[in-house]
Coordinates of C-alpha atoms and ligand atoms in Angstrom, one line a residue:
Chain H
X1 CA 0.0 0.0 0.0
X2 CA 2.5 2.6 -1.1
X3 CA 0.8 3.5 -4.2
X4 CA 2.0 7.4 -3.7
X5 CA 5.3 6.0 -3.9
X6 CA 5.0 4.3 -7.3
X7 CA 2.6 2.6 -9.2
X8 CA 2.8 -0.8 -11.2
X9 CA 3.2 -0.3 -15.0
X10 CA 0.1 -1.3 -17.0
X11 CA 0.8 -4.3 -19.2
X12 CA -1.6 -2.2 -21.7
X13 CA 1.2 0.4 -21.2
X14 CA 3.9 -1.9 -21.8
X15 CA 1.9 -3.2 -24.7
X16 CA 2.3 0.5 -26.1
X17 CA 5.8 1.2 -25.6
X18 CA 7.0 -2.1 -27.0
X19 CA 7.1 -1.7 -30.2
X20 CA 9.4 1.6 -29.8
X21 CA 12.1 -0.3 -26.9
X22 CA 12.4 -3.1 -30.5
X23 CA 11.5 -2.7 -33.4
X24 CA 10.7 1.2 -34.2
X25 CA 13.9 2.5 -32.5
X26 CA 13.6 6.0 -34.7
X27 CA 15.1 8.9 -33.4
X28 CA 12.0 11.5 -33.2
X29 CA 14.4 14.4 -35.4
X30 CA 15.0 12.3 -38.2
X31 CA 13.4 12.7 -41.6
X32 CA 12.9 8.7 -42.6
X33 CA 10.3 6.0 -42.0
X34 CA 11.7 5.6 -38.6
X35 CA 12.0 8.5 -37.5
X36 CA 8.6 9.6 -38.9
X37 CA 7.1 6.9 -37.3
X38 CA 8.9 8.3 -33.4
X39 CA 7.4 11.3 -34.2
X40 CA 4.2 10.5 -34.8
X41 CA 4.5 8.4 -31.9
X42 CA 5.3 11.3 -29.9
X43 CA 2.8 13.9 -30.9
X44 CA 0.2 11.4 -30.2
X45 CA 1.1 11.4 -27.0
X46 CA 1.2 14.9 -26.4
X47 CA -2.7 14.7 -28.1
X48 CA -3.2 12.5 -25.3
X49 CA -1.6 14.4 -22.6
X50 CA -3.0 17.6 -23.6
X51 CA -6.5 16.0 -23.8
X52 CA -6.5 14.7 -20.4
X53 CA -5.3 17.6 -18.8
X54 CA -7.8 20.1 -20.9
X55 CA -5.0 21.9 -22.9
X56 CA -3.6 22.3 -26.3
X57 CA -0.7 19.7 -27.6
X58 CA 1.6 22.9 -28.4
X59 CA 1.5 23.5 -24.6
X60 CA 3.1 20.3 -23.3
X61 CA 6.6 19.4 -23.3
X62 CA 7.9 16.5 -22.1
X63 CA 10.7 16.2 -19.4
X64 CA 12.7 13.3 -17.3
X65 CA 9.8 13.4 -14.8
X66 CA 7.9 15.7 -12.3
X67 CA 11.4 16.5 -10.9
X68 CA 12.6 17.9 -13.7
X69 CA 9.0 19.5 -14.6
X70 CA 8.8 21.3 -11.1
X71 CA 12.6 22.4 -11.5
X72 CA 12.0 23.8 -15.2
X73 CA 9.2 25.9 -14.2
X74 CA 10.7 27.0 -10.8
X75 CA 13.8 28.2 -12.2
X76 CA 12.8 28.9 -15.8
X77 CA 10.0 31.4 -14.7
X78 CA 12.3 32.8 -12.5
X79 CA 15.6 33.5 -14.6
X80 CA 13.1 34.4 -17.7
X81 CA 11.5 36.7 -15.5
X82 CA 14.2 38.3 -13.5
X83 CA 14.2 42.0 -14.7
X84 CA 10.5 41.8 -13.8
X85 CA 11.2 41.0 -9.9
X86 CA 12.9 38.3 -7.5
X87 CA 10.0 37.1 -5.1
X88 CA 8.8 33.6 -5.2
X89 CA 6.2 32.2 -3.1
X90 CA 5.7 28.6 -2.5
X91 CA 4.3 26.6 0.8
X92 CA 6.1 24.9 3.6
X93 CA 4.6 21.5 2.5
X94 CA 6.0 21.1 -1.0
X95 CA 8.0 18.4 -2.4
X96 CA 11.7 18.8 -2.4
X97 CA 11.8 19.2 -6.0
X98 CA 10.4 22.1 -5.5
X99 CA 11.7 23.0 -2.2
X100 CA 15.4 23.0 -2.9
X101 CA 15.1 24.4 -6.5
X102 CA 13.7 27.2 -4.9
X103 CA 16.9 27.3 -2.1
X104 CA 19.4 27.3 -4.6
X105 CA 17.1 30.7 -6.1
X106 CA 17.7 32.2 -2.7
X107 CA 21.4 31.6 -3.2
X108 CA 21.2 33.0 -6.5
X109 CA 20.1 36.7 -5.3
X110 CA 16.2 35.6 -5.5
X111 CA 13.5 36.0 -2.6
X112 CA 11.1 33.1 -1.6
X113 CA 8.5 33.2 0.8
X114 CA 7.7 29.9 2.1
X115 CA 3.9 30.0 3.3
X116 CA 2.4 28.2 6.1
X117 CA -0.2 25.4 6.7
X118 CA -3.5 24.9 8.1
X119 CA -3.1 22.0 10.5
X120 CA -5.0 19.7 8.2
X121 CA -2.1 21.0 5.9
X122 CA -3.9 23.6 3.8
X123 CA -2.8 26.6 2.5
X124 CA -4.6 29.8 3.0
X125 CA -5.4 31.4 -0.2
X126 CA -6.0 35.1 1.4
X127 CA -2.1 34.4 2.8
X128 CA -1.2 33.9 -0.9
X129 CA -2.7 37.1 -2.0
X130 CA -1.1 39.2 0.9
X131 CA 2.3 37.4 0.2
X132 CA 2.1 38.9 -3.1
X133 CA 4.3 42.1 -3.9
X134 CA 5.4 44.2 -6.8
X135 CA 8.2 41.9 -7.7
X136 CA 6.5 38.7 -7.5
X137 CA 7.2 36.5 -10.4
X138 CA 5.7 33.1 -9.4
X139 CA 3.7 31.3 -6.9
X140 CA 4.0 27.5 -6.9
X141 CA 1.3 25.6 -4.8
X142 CA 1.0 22.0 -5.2
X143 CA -2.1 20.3 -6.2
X144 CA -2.2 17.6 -3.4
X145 CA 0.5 16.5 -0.8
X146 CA 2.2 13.6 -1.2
X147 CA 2.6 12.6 2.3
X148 CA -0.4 13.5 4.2
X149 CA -3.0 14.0 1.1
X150 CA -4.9 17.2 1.3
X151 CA -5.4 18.7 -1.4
X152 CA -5.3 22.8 -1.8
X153 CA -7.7 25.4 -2.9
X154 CA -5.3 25.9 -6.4
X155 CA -8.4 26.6 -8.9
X156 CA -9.0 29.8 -5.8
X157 CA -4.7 30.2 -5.7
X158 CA -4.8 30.9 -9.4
X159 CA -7.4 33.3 -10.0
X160 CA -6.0 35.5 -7.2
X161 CA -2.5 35.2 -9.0
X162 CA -4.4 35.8 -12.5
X163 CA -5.8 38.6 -11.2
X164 CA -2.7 40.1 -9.8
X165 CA -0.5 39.2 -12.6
X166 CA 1.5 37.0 -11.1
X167 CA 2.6 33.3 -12.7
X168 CA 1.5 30.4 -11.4
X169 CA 2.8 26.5 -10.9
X170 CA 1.5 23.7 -9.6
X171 CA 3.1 20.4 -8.8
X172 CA 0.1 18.2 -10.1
X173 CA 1.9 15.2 -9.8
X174 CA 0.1 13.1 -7.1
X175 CA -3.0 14.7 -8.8
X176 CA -3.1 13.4 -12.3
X177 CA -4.4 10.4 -13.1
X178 CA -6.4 10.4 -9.7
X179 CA -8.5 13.5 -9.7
X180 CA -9.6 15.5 -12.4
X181 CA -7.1 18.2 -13.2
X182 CA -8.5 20.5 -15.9
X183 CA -5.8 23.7 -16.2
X184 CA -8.4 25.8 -18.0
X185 CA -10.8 24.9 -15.5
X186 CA -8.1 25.4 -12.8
X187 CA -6.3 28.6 -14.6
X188 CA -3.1 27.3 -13.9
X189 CA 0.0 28.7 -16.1
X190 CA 2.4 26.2 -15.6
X191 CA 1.4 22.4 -14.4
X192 CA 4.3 19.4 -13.4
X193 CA 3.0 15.9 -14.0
X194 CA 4.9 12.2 -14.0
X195 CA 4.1 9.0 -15.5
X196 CA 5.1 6.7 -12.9
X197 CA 2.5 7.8 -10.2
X198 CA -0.4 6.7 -12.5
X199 CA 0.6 3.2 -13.7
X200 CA 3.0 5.0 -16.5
X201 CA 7.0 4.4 -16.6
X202 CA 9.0 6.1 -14.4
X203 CA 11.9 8.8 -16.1
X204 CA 9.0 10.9 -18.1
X205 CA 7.1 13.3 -16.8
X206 CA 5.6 16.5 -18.4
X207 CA 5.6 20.1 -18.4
X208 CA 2.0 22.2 -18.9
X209 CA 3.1 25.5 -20.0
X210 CA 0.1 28.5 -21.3
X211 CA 0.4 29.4 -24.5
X212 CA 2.5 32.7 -24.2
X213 CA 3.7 32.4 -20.8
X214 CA 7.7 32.8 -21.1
X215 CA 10.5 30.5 -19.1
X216 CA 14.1 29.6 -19.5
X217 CA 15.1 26.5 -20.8
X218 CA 16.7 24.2 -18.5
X219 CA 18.2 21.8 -20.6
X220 CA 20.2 23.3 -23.1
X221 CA 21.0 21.7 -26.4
X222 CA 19.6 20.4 -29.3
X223 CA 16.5 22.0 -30.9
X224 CA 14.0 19.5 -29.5
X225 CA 10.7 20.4 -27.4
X226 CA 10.3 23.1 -29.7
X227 CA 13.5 25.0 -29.0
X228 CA 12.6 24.4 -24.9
X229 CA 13.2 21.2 -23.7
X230 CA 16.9 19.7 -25.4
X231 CA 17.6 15.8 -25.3
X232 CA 16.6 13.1 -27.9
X233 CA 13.2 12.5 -26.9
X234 CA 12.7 9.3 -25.1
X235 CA 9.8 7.8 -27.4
X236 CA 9.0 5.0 -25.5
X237 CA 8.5 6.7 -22.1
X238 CA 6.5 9.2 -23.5
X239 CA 4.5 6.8 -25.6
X240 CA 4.0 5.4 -22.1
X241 CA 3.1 8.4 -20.6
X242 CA 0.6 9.4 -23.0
X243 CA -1.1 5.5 -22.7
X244 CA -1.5 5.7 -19.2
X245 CA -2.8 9.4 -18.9
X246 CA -5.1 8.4 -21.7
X247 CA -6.1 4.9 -19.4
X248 CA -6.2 6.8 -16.3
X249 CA -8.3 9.3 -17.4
X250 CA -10.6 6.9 -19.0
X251 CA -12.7 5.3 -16.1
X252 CA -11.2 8.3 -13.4
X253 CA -14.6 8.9 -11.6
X254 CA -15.1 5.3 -10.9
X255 CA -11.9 4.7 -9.7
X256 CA -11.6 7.1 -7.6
X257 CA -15.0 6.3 -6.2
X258 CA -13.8 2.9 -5.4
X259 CA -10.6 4.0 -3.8
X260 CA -11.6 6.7 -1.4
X261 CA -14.4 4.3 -0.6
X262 CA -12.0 1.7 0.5
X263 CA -9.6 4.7 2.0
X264 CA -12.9 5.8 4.1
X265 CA -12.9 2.5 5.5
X266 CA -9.4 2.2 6.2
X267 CA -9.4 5.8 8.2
X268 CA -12.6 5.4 9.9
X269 CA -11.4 1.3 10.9
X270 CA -8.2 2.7 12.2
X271 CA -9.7 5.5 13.9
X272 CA -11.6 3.3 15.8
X273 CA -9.7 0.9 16.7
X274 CA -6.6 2.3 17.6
X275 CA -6.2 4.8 20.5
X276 CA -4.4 7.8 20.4
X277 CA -3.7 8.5 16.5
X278 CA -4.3 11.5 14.3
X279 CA -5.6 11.4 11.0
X280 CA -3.2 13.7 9.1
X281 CA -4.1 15.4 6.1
X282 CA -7.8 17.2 5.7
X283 CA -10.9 14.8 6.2
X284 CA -12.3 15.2 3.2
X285 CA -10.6 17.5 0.5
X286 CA -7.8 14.7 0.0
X287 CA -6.5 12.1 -2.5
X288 CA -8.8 9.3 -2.6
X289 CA -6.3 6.6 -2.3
X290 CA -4.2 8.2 0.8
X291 CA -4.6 7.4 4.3
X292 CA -1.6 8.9 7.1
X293 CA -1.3 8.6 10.7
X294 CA 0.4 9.5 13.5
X295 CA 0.3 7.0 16.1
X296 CA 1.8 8.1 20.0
X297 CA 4.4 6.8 21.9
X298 CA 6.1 4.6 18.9
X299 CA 8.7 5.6 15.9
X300 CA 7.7 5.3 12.2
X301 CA 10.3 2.9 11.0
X302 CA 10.0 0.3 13.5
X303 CA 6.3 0.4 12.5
X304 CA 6.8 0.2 8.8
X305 CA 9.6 -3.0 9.0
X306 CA 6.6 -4.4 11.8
X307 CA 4.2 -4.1 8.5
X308 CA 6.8 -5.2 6.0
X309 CA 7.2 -8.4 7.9
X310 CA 3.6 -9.1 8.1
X311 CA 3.5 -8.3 3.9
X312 CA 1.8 -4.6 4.0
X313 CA 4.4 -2.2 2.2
X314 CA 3.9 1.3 3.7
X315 CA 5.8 4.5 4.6
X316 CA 6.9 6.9 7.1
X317 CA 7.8 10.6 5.7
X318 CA 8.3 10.2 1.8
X319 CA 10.0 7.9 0.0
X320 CA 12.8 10.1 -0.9
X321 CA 13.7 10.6 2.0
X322 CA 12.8 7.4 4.5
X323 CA 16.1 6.5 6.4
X324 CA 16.6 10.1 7.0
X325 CA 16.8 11.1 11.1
X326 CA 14.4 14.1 10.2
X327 CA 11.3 14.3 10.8
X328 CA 9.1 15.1 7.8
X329 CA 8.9 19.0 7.1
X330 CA 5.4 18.3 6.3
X331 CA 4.6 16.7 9.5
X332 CA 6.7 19.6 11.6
X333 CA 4.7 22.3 9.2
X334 CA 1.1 20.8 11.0
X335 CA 2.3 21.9 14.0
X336 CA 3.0 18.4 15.0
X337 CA 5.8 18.3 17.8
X338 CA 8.8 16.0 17.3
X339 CA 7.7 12.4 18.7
X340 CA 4.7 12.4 17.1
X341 CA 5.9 13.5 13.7
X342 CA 8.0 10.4 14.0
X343 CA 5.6 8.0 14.3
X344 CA 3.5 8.7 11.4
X345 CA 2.6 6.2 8.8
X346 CA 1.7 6.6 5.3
X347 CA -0.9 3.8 3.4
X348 CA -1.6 5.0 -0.3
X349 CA -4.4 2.7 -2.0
X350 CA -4.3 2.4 -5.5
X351 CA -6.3 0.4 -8.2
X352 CA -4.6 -3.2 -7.3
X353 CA -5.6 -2.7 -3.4
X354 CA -9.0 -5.0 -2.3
X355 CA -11.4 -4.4 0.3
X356 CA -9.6 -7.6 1.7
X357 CA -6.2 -5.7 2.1
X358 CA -7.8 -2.9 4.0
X359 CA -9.5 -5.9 6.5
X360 CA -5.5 -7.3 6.7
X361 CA -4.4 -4.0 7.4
X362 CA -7.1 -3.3 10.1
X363 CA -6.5 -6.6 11.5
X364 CA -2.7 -6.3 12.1
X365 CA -2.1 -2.8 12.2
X366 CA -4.0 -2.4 16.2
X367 CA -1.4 -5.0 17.6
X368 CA 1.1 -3.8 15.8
X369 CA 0.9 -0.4 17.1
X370 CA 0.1 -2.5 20.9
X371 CA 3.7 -4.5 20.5
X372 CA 5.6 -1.0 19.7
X373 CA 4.0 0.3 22.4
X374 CA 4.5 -1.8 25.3
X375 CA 8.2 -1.2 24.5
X376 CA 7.6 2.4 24.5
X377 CA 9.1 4.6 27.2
X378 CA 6.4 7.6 26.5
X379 CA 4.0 4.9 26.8
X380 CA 4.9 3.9 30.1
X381 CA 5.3 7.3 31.6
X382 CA 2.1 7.9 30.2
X383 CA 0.4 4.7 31.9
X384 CA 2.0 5.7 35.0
Chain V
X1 CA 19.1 -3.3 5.1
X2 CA 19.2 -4.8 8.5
X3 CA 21.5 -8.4 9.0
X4 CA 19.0 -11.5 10.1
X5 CA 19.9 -10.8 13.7
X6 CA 19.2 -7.8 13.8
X7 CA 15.6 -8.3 12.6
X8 CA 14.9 -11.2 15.2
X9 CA 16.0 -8.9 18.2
X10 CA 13.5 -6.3 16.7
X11 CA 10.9 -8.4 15.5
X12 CA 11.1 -10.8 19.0
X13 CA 13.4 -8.0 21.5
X14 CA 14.5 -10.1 25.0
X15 CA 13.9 -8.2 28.1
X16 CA 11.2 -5.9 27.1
X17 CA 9.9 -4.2 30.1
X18 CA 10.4 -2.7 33.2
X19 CA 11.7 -3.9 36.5
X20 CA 9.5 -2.0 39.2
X21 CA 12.3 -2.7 41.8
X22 CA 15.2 -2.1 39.7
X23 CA 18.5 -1.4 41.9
X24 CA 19.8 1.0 39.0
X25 CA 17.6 2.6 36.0
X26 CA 19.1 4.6 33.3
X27 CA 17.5 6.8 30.9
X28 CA 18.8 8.8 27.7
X29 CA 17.6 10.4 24.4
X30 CA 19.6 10.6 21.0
X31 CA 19.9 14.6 20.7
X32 CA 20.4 13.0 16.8
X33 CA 16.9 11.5 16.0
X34 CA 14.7 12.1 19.7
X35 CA 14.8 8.5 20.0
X36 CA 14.5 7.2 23.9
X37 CA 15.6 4.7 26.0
X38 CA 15.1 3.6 29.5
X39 CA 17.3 0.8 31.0
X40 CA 16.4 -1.5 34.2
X41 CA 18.8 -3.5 35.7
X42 CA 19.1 -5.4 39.2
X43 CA 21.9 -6.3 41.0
X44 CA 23.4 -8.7 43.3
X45 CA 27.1 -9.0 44.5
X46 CA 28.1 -6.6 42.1
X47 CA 26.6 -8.8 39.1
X48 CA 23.6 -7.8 36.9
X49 CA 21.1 -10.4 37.4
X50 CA 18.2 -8.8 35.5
X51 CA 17.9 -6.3 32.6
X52 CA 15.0 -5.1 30.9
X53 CA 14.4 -2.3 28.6
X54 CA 11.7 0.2 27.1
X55 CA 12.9 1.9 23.6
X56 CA 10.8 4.7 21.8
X57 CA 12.8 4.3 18.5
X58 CA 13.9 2.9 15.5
X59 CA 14.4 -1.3 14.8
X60 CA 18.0 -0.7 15.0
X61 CA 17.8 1.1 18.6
X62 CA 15.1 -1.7 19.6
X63 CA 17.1 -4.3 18.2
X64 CA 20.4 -2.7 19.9
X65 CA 18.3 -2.4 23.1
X66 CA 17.6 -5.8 23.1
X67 CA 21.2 -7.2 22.4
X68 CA 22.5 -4.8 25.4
X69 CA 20.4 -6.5 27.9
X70 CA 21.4 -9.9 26.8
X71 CA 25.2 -9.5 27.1
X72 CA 25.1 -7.9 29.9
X73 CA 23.0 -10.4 32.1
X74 CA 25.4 -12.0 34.3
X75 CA 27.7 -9.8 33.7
X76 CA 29.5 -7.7 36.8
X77 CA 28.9 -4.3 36.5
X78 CA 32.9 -3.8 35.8
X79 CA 32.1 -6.6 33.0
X80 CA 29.2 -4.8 31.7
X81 CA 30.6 -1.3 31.5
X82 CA 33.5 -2.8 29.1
X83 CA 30.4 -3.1 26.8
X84 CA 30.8 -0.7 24.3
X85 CA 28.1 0.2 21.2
X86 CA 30.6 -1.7 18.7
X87 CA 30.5 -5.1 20.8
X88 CA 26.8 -4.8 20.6
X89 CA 26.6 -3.9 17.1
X90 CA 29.0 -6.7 16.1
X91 CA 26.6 -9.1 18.1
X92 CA 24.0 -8.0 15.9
X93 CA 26.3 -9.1 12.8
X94 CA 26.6 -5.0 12.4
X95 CA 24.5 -2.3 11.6
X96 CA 23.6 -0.4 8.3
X97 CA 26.3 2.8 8.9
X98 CA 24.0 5.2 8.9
X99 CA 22.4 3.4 11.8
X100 CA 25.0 3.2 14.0
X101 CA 24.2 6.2 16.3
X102 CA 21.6 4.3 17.5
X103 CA 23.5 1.6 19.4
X104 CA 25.0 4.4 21.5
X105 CA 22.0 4.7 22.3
X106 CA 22.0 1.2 24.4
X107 CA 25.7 1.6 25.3
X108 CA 24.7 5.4 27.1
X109 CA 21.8 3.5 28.8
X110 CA 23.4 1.0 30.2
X111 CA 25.6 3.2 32.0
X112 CA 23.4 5.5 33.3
X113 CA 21.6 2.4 34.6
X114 CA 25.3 1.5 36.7
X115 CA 25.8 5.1 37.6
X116 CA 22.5 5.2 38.9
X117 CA 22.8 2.2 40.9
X118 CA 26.4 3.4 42.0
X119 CA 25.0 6.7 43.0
X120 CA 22.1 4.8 45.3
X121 CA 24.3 3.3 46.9
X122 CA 26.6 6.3 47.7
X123 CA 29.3 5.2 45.1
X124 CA 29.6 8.1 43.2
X125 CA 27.9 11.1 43.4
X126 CA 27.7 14.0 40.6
X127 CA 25.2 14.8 37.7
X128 CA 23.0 11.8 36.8
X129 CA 21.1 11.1 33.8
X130 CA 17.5 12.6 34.3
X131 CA 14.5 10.4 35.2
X132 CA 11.9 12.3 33.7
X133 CA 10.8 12.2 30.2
X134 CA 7.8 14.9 28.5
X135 CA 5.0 12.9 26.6
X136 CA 4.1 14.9 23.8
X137 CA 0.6 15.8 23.0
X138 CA -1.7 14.8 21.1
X139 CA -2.8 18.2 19.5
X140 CA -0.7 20.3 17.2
X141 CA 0.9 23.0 19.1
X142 CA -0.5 26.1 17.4
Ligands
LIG1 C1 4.5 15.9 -5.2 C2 5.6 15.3 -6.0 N1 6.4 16.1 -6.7 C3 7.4 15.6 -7.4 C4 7.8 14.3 -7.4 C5 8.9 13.8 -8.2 O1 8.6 13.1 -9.4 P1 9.6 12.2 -10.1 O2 9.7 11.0 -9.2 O3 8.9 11.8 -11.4 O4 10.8 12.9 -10.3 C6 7.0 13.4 -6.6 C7 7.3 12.0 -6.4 O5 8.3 11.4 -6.3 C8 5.9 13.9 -5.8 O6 5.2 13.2 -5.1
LIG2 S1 17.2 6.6 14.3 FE1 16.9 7.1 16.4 S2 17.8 5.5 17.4 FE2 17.8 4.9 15.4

């Protein structure tokens, strides 16, 4: 259950790159059968991308994945920008690839202003608008945490930067491919999105960028991307890509329907069977396959190995960065104190999870938590 | 990550508990991670003839917690102090490097558990580990 993490690749996916990892090895740029046949490959994609996602095909481009979208339009805003003003504004809660793009700004003469959360992790729209100065260039608000799930008023985040004519980005990529993201709809400028998190390959990602909005390239080369984005395209990930946005988007209410129904159960079982745990992440306005935790008294990793054990793959913080001694910043930017910001607990539910997994998990998880913490000190002290 | 040993003292940790009439007791945090651990031992002629431990902390400082109290059962209390975070970490058939920090954990423990029971009995005197620990609450502070 660590579908946030990655997903499985679709064999109708793999079906669909195939042919382009054997056979049809064209390079995209060249002018013969092969190379005709990558590109068509490619641009079909991009129909399919663009389709999904409510925009034009001339407005995505393809990148290396949603680290390298969130970097591009971090930094390529920002340097394309830069006689314009040197504010950014981002959250607290944001992935690292967009976190420490936007640190190495601040080295770089650039000023960001790193808003705070709700404790159910939202972001205050009203602090976005009062954040914004003269020489704001970009806000960048993701579309849903990846940790703890909630997912933030962007469609109310753009018009105020619309209407103060200021860009704005948002890291879709624990969005796509599980709720609808429409960016006209939204009236986002700039949109990061990648494969991997919704049963695509990993390595590709994509880059929404409006028609007219200008940014830096951020791989330089050859004339690829349309003069943005350099590097031999890699035609089979993106034929990948565009299958699975094009299968994803395909049955999406359904889907979703049956995950957050099975996500319900899985809060609302835990909740009331285990004592002293927080639900982390807003009740309701969240991705329907994630579920976090914090339980008391006990540490997230010996949890998570406890699961493994016992056959439930979880995680504690994010994947990136498990192993680390720090707690999560996401965790920390709730308001949480230390202990219990280590003993959090992340289940993502994606289409291969069955109501039976969620019974499992609700059946080992309450002694689990017990064993931990009957070795706990804070548990003890807290008994008396 | 973690050797087979290492998983069997976390997955099945000896001497979990506490001893309510412990001669010594020893408690101490890693300033590195928050992680806590609270050592019991009791003692007889100068020998350790019970240990038990509670651990709020990762499998490697469960697992390392679990270890300490084995070796050192039996053990004198000059015996146990020559146990050192390495001798319990090589018990374990070693620990992932960047886990390592958390067998000092055990090692610390243990001998604020003997200083304790040194100072009790008028031994030593001087600074001893604290005895109290601050459960966090349950509701963000803000
Ligand atoms: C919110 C968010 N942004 C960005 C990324 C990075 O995407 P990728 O793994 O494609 O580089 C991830 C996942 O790892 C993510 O969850
Ligand atoms: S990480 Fe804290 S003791 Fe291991």
């Amino acid at each position: 259950m660590d579908n946030a993490a990655t997903t499985s690749l679709k064999p109708e996916v793999l079906e669909a790159m195939m042919p382009y990892l054997t056979g049809k090895y064209g390079n995209a740029s060249t002018l013969y059968l092969e190379g005709r046949e990558a590109r068509e490959a490619v641009e079909q994609a991009r129909e399919r991308t663009a389709r999904a996602l409510g925009a034009e095909p001339e407005e995505i481009y393809f990148t290396s994945g949603g680290t390298e979208a969130d970097n591009w339009a971090i930094k390529g805003v920002a340097f394309a920008r830069r006689e314009k003003g040197n504010h950014i504004i981002t959250s607290q809660i944001e992935h690292h690839a967009v976190l420490h793009p936007c640190e190495y700004l601040e080295k770089h003469g650039f000023r960001v202003t790193y808003l705070p959360v709700d404790s159910d992790g939202l972001v205050d729209p009203g602090d976005v608008s009062r954040a914004i100065e003269q020489d704001t260039v970009l806000v960048s608000i993701m579309f849903a945490n990846n940790e703890i799930g909630t997912i933030e008023p962007v469609a109310e985040i753009a018009r105020i930067c619309r209407e103060k004519g200021v860009l704005f980005h948002t890291d879709a990529v624990q969005a796509v491919g599980h709720v609808p993201v429409n960016v006209e709809k939204l009236g986002v400028d700039l949109l990061s999105l990648s494969a991997h998190k919704f049963h695509g390959p990993k390595g590709i990602g994509a880059l929404y960028v409006r028609k007219g909005v200008r940014l830096d390239p951020f791989i330089h080369g050859g004339g690829q991307e349309r003069n943005r984005r350099a590097g031999t395209e890699n035609v089979a990930g993106i034929v990948g890509l565009g299958a699975a946005i094009e299968l994803a988007s395909s049955s999406l209410e359904e889907r979703a329907a049956r995950i957050a129904a099975l996500r319900d159960k899985l809060i609302g079982g835990v909740l009331e069977k285990v004592p002293d745990v927080r639900l982390n992440g807003h009740r309701t306005m969240r991705l329907p396959g994630n579920a976090h935790f914090c339980f008391r008294f006990i540490e997230g990793e010996s949890l998570l190995l406890n699961l493994d054990v016992k056959g439930v793959s979880a995680s504690s913080g994010s994947a990136c960065t498990s192993g680390s001694l720090e707690p999560s910043h996401v965790l920390l930017a709730l308001g949480l104190p230390h202990e219990m910001a280590a003993g959090s607990l992340r289940l993502t539910l994606g289409d291969d999870n069955t109501q039976e997994d969620v019974d499992y998990v609700l059946e080992i998880l309450p002694e689990t938590v017990n064993k931990l913490r009957m070795m706990s000190p804070l548990y003890a002290a807290r008994r008396g | 990550m973690y050797t087979e040993k290492v998983m069997d003292h976390f997955m099945n940790p000896r001497n979990v508990g506490e001893i309510p009439d412990a001669d010594g007791v020893g408690e101490v945090g890693n300033p590195k991670c928050g992680d806590i651990m609270k050592m019991f031992i009791k003692v007889e002629n100068d020998r350790i003839m019970d240990a038990k431990f509670l651990t709020f902390g990762c499998a490697a400082a469960i697992a390392t917690s679990s270890m300490a109290t084995e070796l050192i059962k039996g053990k004198t209390l000059e015996e146990a102090l020559e146990v050192t975070n390495k001798t319990v970490a090589e018990a374990l058939d070693g620990l992932p490097p960047v886990k390592m920090h958390c067998s000092v954990l055990a090692e610390e423990a243990l001998r604020a558990a003997i200083n304790d029971y040194r100072r009790r009995k008028g031994l030593v005197t001087g600074d001893v580990a604290p005895n109290k620990i601050e459960v966090p609450d349950c509701k963000p502070d803000k």
